[in-house]
Amino acid sequence: LDWKPNVVLLVGGVGGAKLAYGLEKILSPEQLTVIVNTGDDFWHYGLRICPDLDTITYTLSGLVDTVNGWGLAGDTTITLDALRRLGETPWFRLGDQDLATHILRTQWWHEGCSLTEITGRLTSALGIGCAVLPMTDVPVATMIATREHGELPFQVYFVKNRWQPVIQSIRLDGIERARVTPEIVRAVRAADVILIGPSNPWLSINPILSVPGMRELLTARQIPRVAVTPIINGKAVKGPTAKIMQELSLPLTAETVVDYYGEVINGFVFDERDQNLRASLPYSASMDTLMDSDEKRLALARNLLEWIRDWKRL
Amino acid sequence: LDWKPNVVLLVGGVGGAKLAYGLEKILSPEQLTVIVNTGDDFWHYGLRICPDLDTITYTLSGLVDTVNGWGLAGDTTITLDALRRLGETPWFRLGDQDLATHILRTQWWHEGCSLTEITGRLTSALGIGCAVLPMTDVPVATMIATREHGELPFQVYFVKNRWQPVIQSIRLDGIERARVTPEIVRAVRAADVILIGPSNPWLSINPILSVPGMRELLTARQIPRVAVTPIINGKAVKGPTAKIMQELSLPLTAETVVDYYGEVINGFVFDERDQNLRASLPYSASMDTLMDSDEKRLALARNLLEWIRDWKRL
């Protein structure tokens, strides 16, 4: 890449992690900052678990289980099996290697470390050079109102009930107390490009954008602010994005996502399989956004930044 | 055994666990209560770890690693290895199966459960019928004053420094706030026999006896109160008992232990290898106290209770 932009990437879990991985390979470490959804975070067996931060961290360190897209490659569940022997019925997979992350994070959490500091320590230990930042240091809990079960904490909806309950609405518990961190302010102010990964707009990106001050911080920057579609040909690559859109009675196309992000973005990347779609935005393009190999992750990252480089100055 | 006494046994870790195991095999569950030292308990990686309670629990459940005498048979250390990858240098062995115990205990601890209740849940889950009771529900920390390193928390002395520093004195931090639990009061009041296992008198049994009210509770009972020697032929079977006696300038014989327990006991069992020793107590005997097989654990338990059954009424 004959351009050295500072890139800020907003993501949730698996889909966003793939784009983060591609960007990390073509940028130098100080050029990339990944801002990660923490609305999925929860307490489980007394441990503070941050699924999206872990997915990003494990992906960037090359340790991720590439079949699932989350967790650690080759991880075992000996502790989980021992919990069953003690009468528990664990419903959230905690791998034995993975547990080390949760145990250390929880220890530091109780010692008073911020989640930003904790995440910095964990990513440094795993040799990750770019910045991985939680969307806020304040605990925020995504709560899912369902017809069948009432309001469920996110992981109870997502993992325990395998995202099968019908969503009525989404509430971000604690969001009014959340604050944009100084690290995020610095990264956004130094950014040349802001990207939104192909993550779930409602469950992964909206929590980030809902941190008080975040939208204003982003839209104050007169730079390319580009989202990559999470919808290809009316379907989500993975997870409940399409299902949620149906349940919220939204048209099942990428254009719905463009509208949802509104003034936060000024550019949008459709998938090349959706050539007929158009965004009422200054810039839009079509690319192969299906990152089903490391090569395609690098290719999308490169195509994105090359396209943005050639924009007329905003 | 043609006698059905209610037995209360005071113990520390490995040595006491062997006698508990023998007693558990020849008594019915409701006849046995094991009161366990908790001065060794500590926080490690945010987990509440109770080494003696775990050794007793794992031994009674038949899950113990019989080579070490502590920990779980066949346990692995995958999480510990992952902690090393995250930059830690763990010095206390935490097995993967073992971690399930610590994780559950810590969760329940933070939920406000007493250690007595927590231990009851864990032992029940593992099918242990007899009562395993912590000496108190109040955290007490055994602190070891050493010449080389100043005052060390017990596990730093015992595990990290492999009990090599020279002991100057022992302090029980928090003991003045400790209380005898209602469960212990009930068990002692219903006891026909009180036994002190062949545990370290200074490190394991003294913390139990130092819980305010414990000595009075025990000595108020006009029943056999018998200690089994932790010293055979001037040596400890395992651990630092003999080394500590030397460092505290105490004669290295079982008679020193008799004197140390004082009025708490009215009977003492020497090892048969120490036939020449005598206690100035109403009752003393010599037996094979080296419990190096399951058979010998049962045999010692049986010999002890049969000898006590034949005492003249106190």
JSON list of N, CA and C in Angstrom, two decimals, chain B residues 222-263:
[
{"chain": "B", "resi": 222, "resn": "GLN", "atom": "N", "xyz": [-16.09, -33.88, 78.36]},
{"chain": "B", "resi": 222, "resn": "GLN", "atom": "CA", "xyz": [-15.39, -34.91, 79.14]},
{"chain": "B", "resi": 222, "resn": "GLN", "atom": "C", "xyz": [-15.45, -36.22, 78.38]},
{"chain": "B", "resi": 223, "resn": "ILE", "atom": "N", "xyz": [-14.79, -36.27, 77.26]},
{"chain": "B", "resi": 223, "resn": "ILE", "atom": "CA", "xyz": [-14.78, -37.43, 76.38]},
{"chain": "B", "resi": 223, "resn": "ILE", "atom": "C", "xyz": [-13.34, -37.65, 75.94]},
{"chain": "B", "resi": 224, "resn": "PRO", "atom": "N", "xyz": [-13.04, -38.80, 75.34]},
{"chain": "B", "resi": 224, "resn": "PRO", "atom": "CA", "xyz": [-11.69, -38.99, 74.81]},
{"chain": "B", "resi": 224, "resn": "PRO", "atom": "C", "xyz": [-11.35, -37.91, 73.78]},
{"chain": "B", "resi": 225, "resn": "ARG", "atom": "N", "xyz": [-10.20, -37.27, 74.03]},
{"chain": "B", "resi": 225, "resn": "ARG", "atom": "CA", "xyz": [-9.70, -36.26, 73.09]},
{"chain": "B", "resi": 225, "resn": "ARG", "atom": "C", "xyz": [-8.26, -36.66, 72.79]},
{"chain": "B", "resi": 226, "resn": "VAL", "atom": "N", "xyz": [-8.07, -37.25, 71.63]},
{"chain": "B", "resi": 226, "resn": "VAL", "atom": "CA", "xyz": [-6.84, -37.98, 71.35]},
{"chain": "B", "resi": 226, "resn": "VAL", "atom": "C", "xyz": [-6.13, -37.42, 70.12]},
{"chain": "B", "resi": 227, "resn": "ALA", "atom": "N", "xyz": [-4.83, -37.17, 70.26]},
{"chain": "B", "resi": 227, "resn": "ALA", "atom": "CA", "xyz": [-4.03, -36.76, 69.11]},
{"chain": "B", "resi": 227, "resn": "ALA", "atom": "C", "xyz": [-3.18, -37.93, 68.62]},
{"chain": "B", "resi": 228, "resn": "VAL", "atom": "N", "xyz": [-3.01, -38.00, 67.32]},
{"chain": "B", "resi": 228, "resn": "VAL", "atom": "CA", "xyz": [-2.12, -38.99, 66.71]},
{"chain": "B", "resi": 228, "resn": "VAL", "atom": "C", "xyz": [-0.82, -38.28, 66.36]},
{"chain": "B", "resi": 229, "resn": "THR", "atom": "N", "xyz": [0.29, -38.90, 66.72]},
{"chain": "B", "resi": 229, "resn": "THR", "atom": "CA", "xyz": [1.59, -38.25, 66.53]},
{"chain": "B", "resi": 229, "resn": "THR", "atom": "C", "xyz": [1.89, -37.92, 65.06]},
{"chain": "B", "resi": 230, "resn": "PRO", "atom": "N", "xyz": [2.38, -36.72, 64.81]},
{"chain": "B", "resi": 230, "resn": "PRO", "atom": "CA", "xyz": [2.86, -36.40, 63.46]},
{"chain": "B", "resi": 230, "resn": "PRO", "atom": "C", "xyz": [4.36, -36.68, 63.33]},
{"chain": "B", "resi": 231, "resn": "ILE", "atom": "N", "xyz": [4.99, -37.15, 64.43]},
{"chain": "B", "resi": 231, "resn": "ILE", "atom": "CA", "xyz": [6.44, -37.38, 64.44]},
{"chain": "B", "resi": 231, "resn": "ILE", "atom": "C", "xyz": [6.69, -38.88, 64.67]},
{"chain": "B", "resi": 232, "resn": "ILE", "atom": "N", "xyz": [7.43, -39.48, 63.77]},
{"chain": "B", "resi": 232, "resn": "ILE", "atom": "CA", "xyz": [7.82, -40.88, 63.92]},
{"chain": "B", "resi": 232, "resn": "ILE", "atom": "C", "xyz": [9.33, -40.95, 63.92]},
{"chain": "B", "resi": 233, "resn": "ASN", "atom": "N", "xyz": [9.88, -41.47, 65.04]},
{"chain": "B", "resi": 233, "resn": "ASN", "atom": "CA", "xyz": [11.32, -41.66, 65.11]},
{"chain": "B", "resi": 233, "resn": "ASN", "atom": "C", "xyz": [12.09, -40.37, 64.81]},
{"chain": "B", "resi": 234, "resn": "GLY", "atom": "N", "xyz": [11.59, -39.26, 65.36]},
{"chain": "B", "resi": 234, "resn": "GLY", "atom": "CA", "xyz": [12.28, -37.97, 65.20]},
{"chain": "B", "resi": 234, "resn": "GLY", "atom": "C", "xyz": [12.13, -37.32, 63.85]},
{"chain": "B", "resi": 235, "resn": "LYS", "atom": "N", "xyz": [11.25, -37.88, 63.02]},
{"chain": "B", "resi": 235, "resn": "LYS", "atom": "CA", "xyz": [11.04, -37.30, 61.68]},
{"chain": "B", "resi": 235, "resn": "LYS", "atom": "C", "xyz": [9.56, -37.10, 61.41]},
{"chain": "B", "resi": 236, "resn": "ALA", "atom": "N", "xyz": [9.26, -36.13, 60.52]},
{"chain": "B", "resi": 236, "resn": "ALA", "atom": "CA", "xyz": [7.89, -35.97, 60.03]},
{"chain": "B", "resi": 236, "resn": "ALA", "atom": "C", "xyz": [7.73, -36.86, 58.81]},
{"chain": "B", "resi": 237, "resn": "VAL", "atom": "N", "xyz": [6.54, -37.46, 58.64]},
{"chain": "B", "resi": 237, "resn": "VAL", "atom": "CA", "xyz": [6.29, -38.30, 57.47]},
{"chain": "B", "resi": 237, "resn": "VAL", "atom": "C", "xyz": [6.42, -37.45, 56.19]},
{"chain": "B", "resi": 238, "resn": "LYS", "atom": "N", "xyz": [5.97, -36.22, 56.28]},
{"chain": "B", "resi": 238, "resn": "LYS", "atom": "CA", "xyz": [5.90, -35.34, 55.11]},
{"chain": "B", "resi": 238, "resn": "LYS", "atom": "C", "xyz": [5.90, -33.91, 55.65]},
{"chain": "B", "resi": 239, "resn": "GLY", "atom": "N", "xyz": [6.46, -32.99, 54.89]},
{"chain": "B", "resi": 239, "resn": "GLY", "atom": "CA", "xyz": [6.33, -31.58, 55.25]},
{"chain": "B", "resi": 239, "resn": "GLY", "atom": "C", "xyz": [7.27, -31.13, 56.33]},
{"chain": "B", "resi": 240, "resn": "PRO", "atom": "N", "xyz": [7.08, -29.89, 56.79]},
{"chain": "B", "resi": 240, "resn": "PRO", "atom": "CA", "xyz": [8.09, -29.20, 57.60]},
{"chain": "B", "resi": 240, "resn": "PRO", "atom": "C", "xyz": [7.97, -29.36, 59.11]},
{"chain": "B", "resi": 241, "resn": "THR", "atom": "N", "xyz": [7.17, -30.30, 59.62]},
{"chain": "B", "resi": 241, "resn": "THR", "atom": "CA", "xyz": [6.98, -30.36, 61.08]},
{"chain": "B", "resi": 241, "resn": "THR", "atom": "C", "xyz": [8.31, -30.45, 61.83]},
{"chain": "B", "resi": 242, "resn": "ALA", "atom": "N", "xyz": [9.15, -31.41, 61.45]},
{"chain": "B", "resi": 242, "resn": "ALA", "atom": "CA", "xyz": [10.42, -31.61, 62.18]},
{"chain": "B", "resi": 242, "resn": "ALA", "atom": "C", "xyz": [11.32, -30.39, 62.00]},
{"chain": "B", "resi": 243, "resn": "LYS", "atom": "N", "xyz": [11.37, -29.87, 60.79]},
{"chain": "B", "resi": 243, "resn": "LYS", "atom": "CA", "xyz": [12.20, -28.69, 60.52]},
{"chain": "B", "resi": 243, "resn": "LYS", "atom": "C", "xyz": [11.78, -27.50, 61.39]},
{"chain": "B", "resi": 244, "resn": "ILE", "atom": "N", "xyz": [10.48, -27.29, 61.51]},
{"chain": "B", "resi": 244, "resn": "ILE", "atom": "CA", "xyz": [9.98, -26.19, 62.34]},
{"chain": "B", "resi": 244, "resn": "ILE", "atom": "C", "xyz": [10.34, -26.39, 63.80]},
{"chain": "B", "resi": 245, "resn": "MET", "atom": "N", "xyz": [10.22, -27.63, 64.28]},
{"chain": "B", "resi": 245, "resn": "MET", "atom": "CA", "xyz": [10.55, -27.91, 65.69]},
{"chain": "B", "resi": 245, "resn": "MET", "atom": "C", "xyz": [12.01, -27.54, 65.98]},
{"chain": "B", "resi": 246, "resn": "GLN", "atom": "N", "xyz": [12.88, -27.90, 65.04]},
{"chain": "B", "resi": 246, "resn": "GLN", "atom": "CA", "xyz": [14.29, -27.53, 65.21]},
{"chain": "B", "resi": 246, "resn": "GLN", "atom": "C", "xyz": [14.46, -26.02, 65.24]},
{"chain": "B", "resi": 247, "resn": "GLU", "atom": "N", "xyz": [13.78, -25.35, 64.30]},
{"chain": "B", "resi": 247, "resn": "GLU", "atom": "CA", "xyz": [13.94, -23.89, 64.20]},
{"chain": "B", "resi": 247, "resn": "GLU", "atom": "C", "xyz": [13.38, -23.19, 65.42]},
{"chain": "B", "resi": 248, "resn": "LEU", "atom": "N", "xyz": [12.37, -23.80, 66.06]},
{"chain": "B", "resi": 248, "resn": "LEU", "atom": "CA", "xyz": [11.81, -23.21, 67.27]},
{"chain": "B", "resi": 248, "resn": "LEU", "atom": "C", "xyz": [12.51, -23.76, 68.52]},
{"chain": "B", "resi": 249, "resn": "SER", "atom": "N", "xyz": [13.63, -24.49, 68.30]},
{"chain": "B", "resi": 249, "resn": "SER", "atom": "CA", "xyz": [14.46, -25.04, 69.39]},
{"chain": "B", "resi": 249, "resn": "SER", "atom": "C", "xyz": [13.68, -25.97, 70.30]},
{"chain": "B", "resi": 250, "resn": "LEU", "atom": "N", "xyz": [12.81, -26.78, 69.71]},
{"chain": "B", "resi": 250, "resn": "LEU", "atom": "CA", "xyz": [12.02, -27.72, 70.49]},
{"chain": "B", "resi": 250, "resn": "LEU", "atom": "C", "xyz": [12.61, -29.12, 70.32]},
{"chain": "B", "resi": 251, "resn": "PRO", "atom": "N", "xyz": [12.59, -29.95, 71.40]},
{"chain": "B", "resi": 251, "resn": "PRO", "atom": "CA", "xyz": [13.08, -31.32, 71.27]},
{"chain": "B", "resi": 251, "resn": "PRO", "atom": "C", "xyz": [12.30, -32.06, 70.18]},
{"chain": "B", "resi": 252, "resn": "LEU", "atom": "N", "xyz": [13.04, -32.78, 69.35]},
{"chain": "B", "resi": 252, "resn": "LEU", "atom": "CA", "xyz": [12.41, -33.38, 68.18]},
{"chain": "B", "resi": 252, "resn": "LEU", "atom": "C", "xyz": [11.83, -34.75, 68.48]},
{"chain": "B", "resi": 253, "resn": "THR", "atom": "N", "xyz": [10.86, -34.79, 69.39]},
{"chain": "B", "resi": 253, "resn": "THR", "atom": "CA", "xyz": [10.17, -36.04, 69.68]},
{"chain": "B", "resi": 253, "resn": "THR", "atom": "C", "xyz": [8.67, -35.78, 69.75]},
{"chain": "B", "resi": 254, "resn": "ALA", "atom": "N", "xyz": [7.91, -36.88, 69.74]},
{"chain": "B", "resi": 254, "resn": "ALA", "atom": "CA", "xyz": [6.45, -36.77, 69.83]},
{"chain": "B", "resi": 254, "resn": "ALA", "atom": "C", "xyz": [6.03, -36.17, 71.17]},
{"chain": "B", "resi": 255, "resn": "GLU", "atom": "N", "xyz": [6.89, -36.34, 72.21]},
{"chain": "B", "resi": 255, "resn": "GLU", "atom": "CA", "xyz": [6.54, -35.80, 73.54]},
{"chain": "B", "resi": 255, "resn": "GLU", "atom": "C", "xyz": [6.37, -34.28, 73.49]},
{"chain": "B", "resi": 256, "resn": "THR", "atom": "N", "xyz": [7.15, -33.63, 72.61]},
{"chain": "B", "resi": 256, "resn": "THR", "atom": "CA", "xyz": [7.00, -32.18, 72.44]},
{"chain": "B", "resi": 256, "resn": "THR", "atom": "C", "xyz": [5.60, -31.83, 71.96]},
{"chain": "B", "resi": 257, "resn": "VAL", "atom": "N", "xyz": [5.07, -32.68, 71.10]},
{"chain": "B", "resi": 257, "resn": "VAL", "atom": "CA", "xyz": [3.72, -32.45, 70.57]},
{"chain": "B", "resi": 257, "resn": "VAL", "atom": "C", "xyz": [2.69, -32.63, 71.68]},
{"chain": "B", "resi": 258, "resn": "VAL", "atom": "N", "xyz": [2.90, -33.66, 72.52]},
{"chain": "B", "resi": 258, "resn": "VAL", "atom": "CA", "xyz": [2.00, -33.87, 73.67]},
{"chain": "B", "resi": 258, "resn": "VAL", "atom": "C", "xyz": [1.96, -32.60, 74.53]},
{"chain": "B", "resi": 259, "resn": "ASP", "atom": "N", "xyz": [3.14, -32.08, 74.84]},
{"chain": "B", "resi": 259, "resn": "ASP", "atom": "CA", "xyz": [3.20, -30.87, 75.66]},
{"chain": "B", "resi": 259, "resn": "ASP", "atom": "C", "xyz": [2.53, -29.69, 74.97]},
{"chain": "B", "resi": 260, "resn": "TYR", "atom": "N", "xyz": [2.75, -29.59, 73.66]},
{"chain": "B", "resi": 260, "resn": "TYR", "atom": "CA", "xyz": [2.19, -28.47, 72.90]},
{"chain": "B", "resi": 260, "resn": "TYR", "atom": "C", "xyz": [0.66, -28.47, 72.95]},
{"chain": "B", "resi": 261, "resn": "TYR", "atom": "N", "xyz": [0.06, -29.65, 72.82]},
{"chain": "B", "resi": 261, "resn": "TYR", "atom": "CA", "xyz": [-1.41, -29.73, 72.86]},
{"chain": "B", "resi": 261, "resn": "TYR", "atom": "C", "xyz": [-1.95, -29.53, 74.27]},
{"chain": "B", "resi": 262, "resn": "GLY", "atom": "N", "xyz": [-1.14, -29.83, 75.31]},
{"chain": "B", "resi": 262, "resn": "GLY", "atom": "CA", "xyz": [-1.52, -29.54, 76.69]},
{"chain": "B", "resi": 262, "resn": "GLY", "atom": "C", "xyz": [-2.87, -30.09, 77.06]},
{"chain": "B", "resi": 263, "resn": "GLU", "atom": "N", "xyz": [-3.69, -29.27, 77.65]},
{"chain": "B", "resi": 263, "resn": "GLU", "atom": "CA", "xyz": [-4.97, -29.74, 78.20]},
{"chain": "B", "resi": 263, "resn": "GLU", "atom": "C", "xyz": [-6.01, -30.02, 77.13]}
]
